[in-house]
Amino acid sequence: MWKFILTTLWLVALAGVDIRRKHVPVWLLALGGMFVTTVSVYGLWKDQLEGRELVWSVFPGAVLLAIAVVTKRAGWADGVVLLFLGIVTGFRACIFSFTLSMFFVSMVSLVLLALKRVRKNTKLPYLPFLCVGYLIQAVMGLAA
């Protein structure tokens, strides 16, 4: 339960900053990195986490981070946050959160385009959608 609360607080803080400033401060990412490191070391120490699961859990974030670096179409912080989220939640929960977030950002984008509130090159903050995807996944227990 404490992992859920801390992860939610961190994602809400990131989402709020992303909405207001359209970028994420490095210190907030570092705070998440320290949390993720603590959780993963504890999980490995208590045999609650396998090394193979840890490798798979970083895969979605690593892919998004690679896409961000290569194409410059996504923010690198989005990939780092998804990478950290995967470590904390595991592969299945990360994939569900990512899929839900992409669905919601697509729907909002379509509505905003239809209403002519944005253009096709407008950048939307992604972290609020990832936060919503994570919360829905966690509350509904989709990864369980």
Coordinates of C-alpha atoms in Angstrom, one line a residue:
M1 CA 0.0 0.0 0.0
W2 CA 2.8 2.4 0.8
K3 CA 4.3 1.9 -2.7
F4 CA 1.0 2.8 -4.2
I5 CA 0.6 6.0 -2.1
L6 CA 4.2 7.2 -2.7
T7 CA 4.0 6.4 -6.5
T8 CA 0.7 8.2 -6.8
L9 CA 2.0 11.3 -5.0
W10 CA 5.1 11.3 -7.2
L11 CA 3.1 10.9 -10.4
V12 CA 0.6 13.6 -9.3
A13 CA 3.4 16.0 -8.6
L14 CA 5.0 15.2 -12.0
A15 CA 1.7 15.6 -13.8
G16 CA 1.1 19.0 -12.1
V17 CA 4.5 20.3 -13.1
D18 CA 4.2 18.9 -16.6
I19 CA 0.8 20.6 -17.1
R20 CA 2.0 24.0 -15.8
R21 CA 5.6 24.2 -17.2
K22 CA 5.6 21.6 -20.1
H23 CA 8.8 20.2 -18.6
V24 CA 9.9 18.2 -15.6
P25 CA 12.6 19.3 -13.2
V26 CA 15.5 16.8 -12.9
W27 CA 15.3 16.9 -9.0
L28 CA 11.8 15.5 -9.2
L29 CA 13.0 12.7 -11.5
A30 CA 15.9 12.1 -9.1
L31 CA 13.5 11.8 -6.2
G32 CA 11.7 9.1 -8.1
G33 CA 15.0 7.4 -8.9
M34 CA 15.9 7.2 -5.3
F35 CA 12.5 5.8 -4.4
V36 CA 12.7 3.2 -7.2
T37 CA 16.2 2.2 -6.2
T38 CA 15.1 1.7 -2.6
V39 CA 12.1 -0.4 -3.7
S40 CA 14.0 -2.5 -6.1
V41 CA 16.9 -3.2 -3.7
Y42 CA 14.5 -4.1 -0.9
G43 CA 12.5 -6.3 -3.3
L44 CA 15.6 -8.2 -4.4
W45 CA 16.9 -8.5 -0.8
K46 CA 13.6 -9.9 0.4
D47 CA 13.2 -12.2 -2.7
Q48 CA 10.0 -10.4 -3.7
L49 CA 11.5 -9.4 -7.0
E50 CA 13.3 -11.5 -9.6
G51 CA 16.1 -10.1 -11.8
R52 CA 14.3 -11.3 -14.9
E53 CA 11.1 -9.5 -13.9
L54 CA 13.1 -6.4 -13.2
V55 CA 14.6 -6.5 -16.7
W56 CA 11.2 -6.9 -18.4
S57 CA 9.7 -4.2 -16.2
V58 CA 12.1 -1.6 -17.6
F59 CA 11.4 -2.5 -21.2
P60 CA 8.4 -0.2 -21.9
G61 CA 10.2 2.8 -20.4
A62 CA 13.4 2.0 -22.3
V63 CA 11.6 1.8 -25.6
L64 CA 9.8 5.1 -25.0
L65 CA 13.1 6.7 -23.9
A66 CA 14.8 5.4 -27.0
I67 CA 12.0 6.8 -29.2
A68 CA 12.3 10.1 -27.4
V69 CA 16.1 10.3 -28.0
V70 CA 16.0 9.2 -31.6
T71 CA 12.9 11.0 -32.9
K72 CA 12.7 14.0 -30.6
R73 CA 8.9 13.5 -30.7
A74 CA 8.5 12.6 -27.1
G75 CA 10.1 14.0 -24.0
W76 CA 13.0 12.0 -22.5
A77 CA 11.5 12.6 -19.0
D78 CA 8.4 10.7 -20.1
G79 CA 10.5 7.7 -20.9
V80 CA 12.4 7.9 -17.6
V81 CA 9.2 8.2 -15.6
L82 CA 7.7 5.1 -17.4
L83 CA 11.0 3.3 -16.8
F84 CA 10.8 4.0 -13.1
L85 CA 7.1 3.2 -13.0
G86 CA 7.9 -0.2 -14.5
I87 CA 10.5 -1.0 -11.9
V88 CA 8.0 -0.1 -9.1
T89 CA 4.9 -1.8 -10.5
G90 CA 6.2 -4.6 -12.7
F91 CA 5.8 -5.4 -16.3
R92 CA 2.1 -6.1 -16.5
A93 CA 1.0 -3.0 -14.5
C94 CA 3.4 -0.8 -16.5
I95 CA 2.1 -2.1 -19.8
F96 CA -1.5 -1.6 -18.7
S97 CA -0.7 1.9 -17.4
F98 CA 1.1 2.8 -20.7
T99 CA -1.7 1.4 -22.8
L100 CA -4.4 3.3 -20.9
S101 CA -2.4 6.5 -21.0
M102 CA -1.9 6.2 -24.8
F103 CA -5.7 5.6 -25.2
F104 CA -6.6 8.7 -23.2
V105 CA -4.1 11.0 -24.8
S106 CA -5.3 9.8 -28.2
M107 CA -8.9 10.5 -27.3
V108 CA -8.2 13.9 -25.9
S109 CA -6.1 14.7 -28.9
L110 CA -8.9 13.7 -31.3
V111 CA -11.4 15.9 -29.4
L112 CA -9.1 18.9 -29.3
L113 CA -8.3 18.5 -33.0
A114 CA -12.0 18.2 -33.9
L115 CA -12.8 21.3 -31.9
K116 CA -9.8 23.1 -33.5
R117 CA -8.3 23.9 -30.2
V118 CA -4.9 22.5 -31.2
R119 CA -2.9 21.9 -34.4
K120 CA -1.4 18.6 -35.5
N121 CA 2.1 19.7 -34.2
T122 CA 0.9 20.8 -30.8
K123 CA 2.7 19.1 -27.9
L124 CA 0.5 17.8 -25.1
P125 CA 1.9 17.0 -21.7
Y126 CA 2.0 13.2 -21.4
L127 CA 2.6 12.6 -17.7
P128 CA -1.0 13.5 -16.6
F129 CA -2.3 10.8 -18.9
L130 CA 0.3 8.3 -17.5
C131 CA -0.9 9.2 -14.0
V132 CA -4.5 8.6 -14.9
G133 CA -3.6 5.3 -16.6
Y134 CA -1.7 4.2 -13.5
L135 CA -4.5 5.1 -11.1
I136 CA -7.1 3.3 -13.2
Q137 CA -4.9 0.2 -13.6
A138 CA -4.1 0.2 -9.8
V139 CA -7.7 0.8 -8.6
M140 CA -9.2 -1.8 -11.0
G141 CA -6.4 -4.3 -10.4
L142 CA -5.9 -4.9 -14.1
A143 CA -2.4 -6.2 -13.6
A144 CA -3.3 -8.6 -10.8

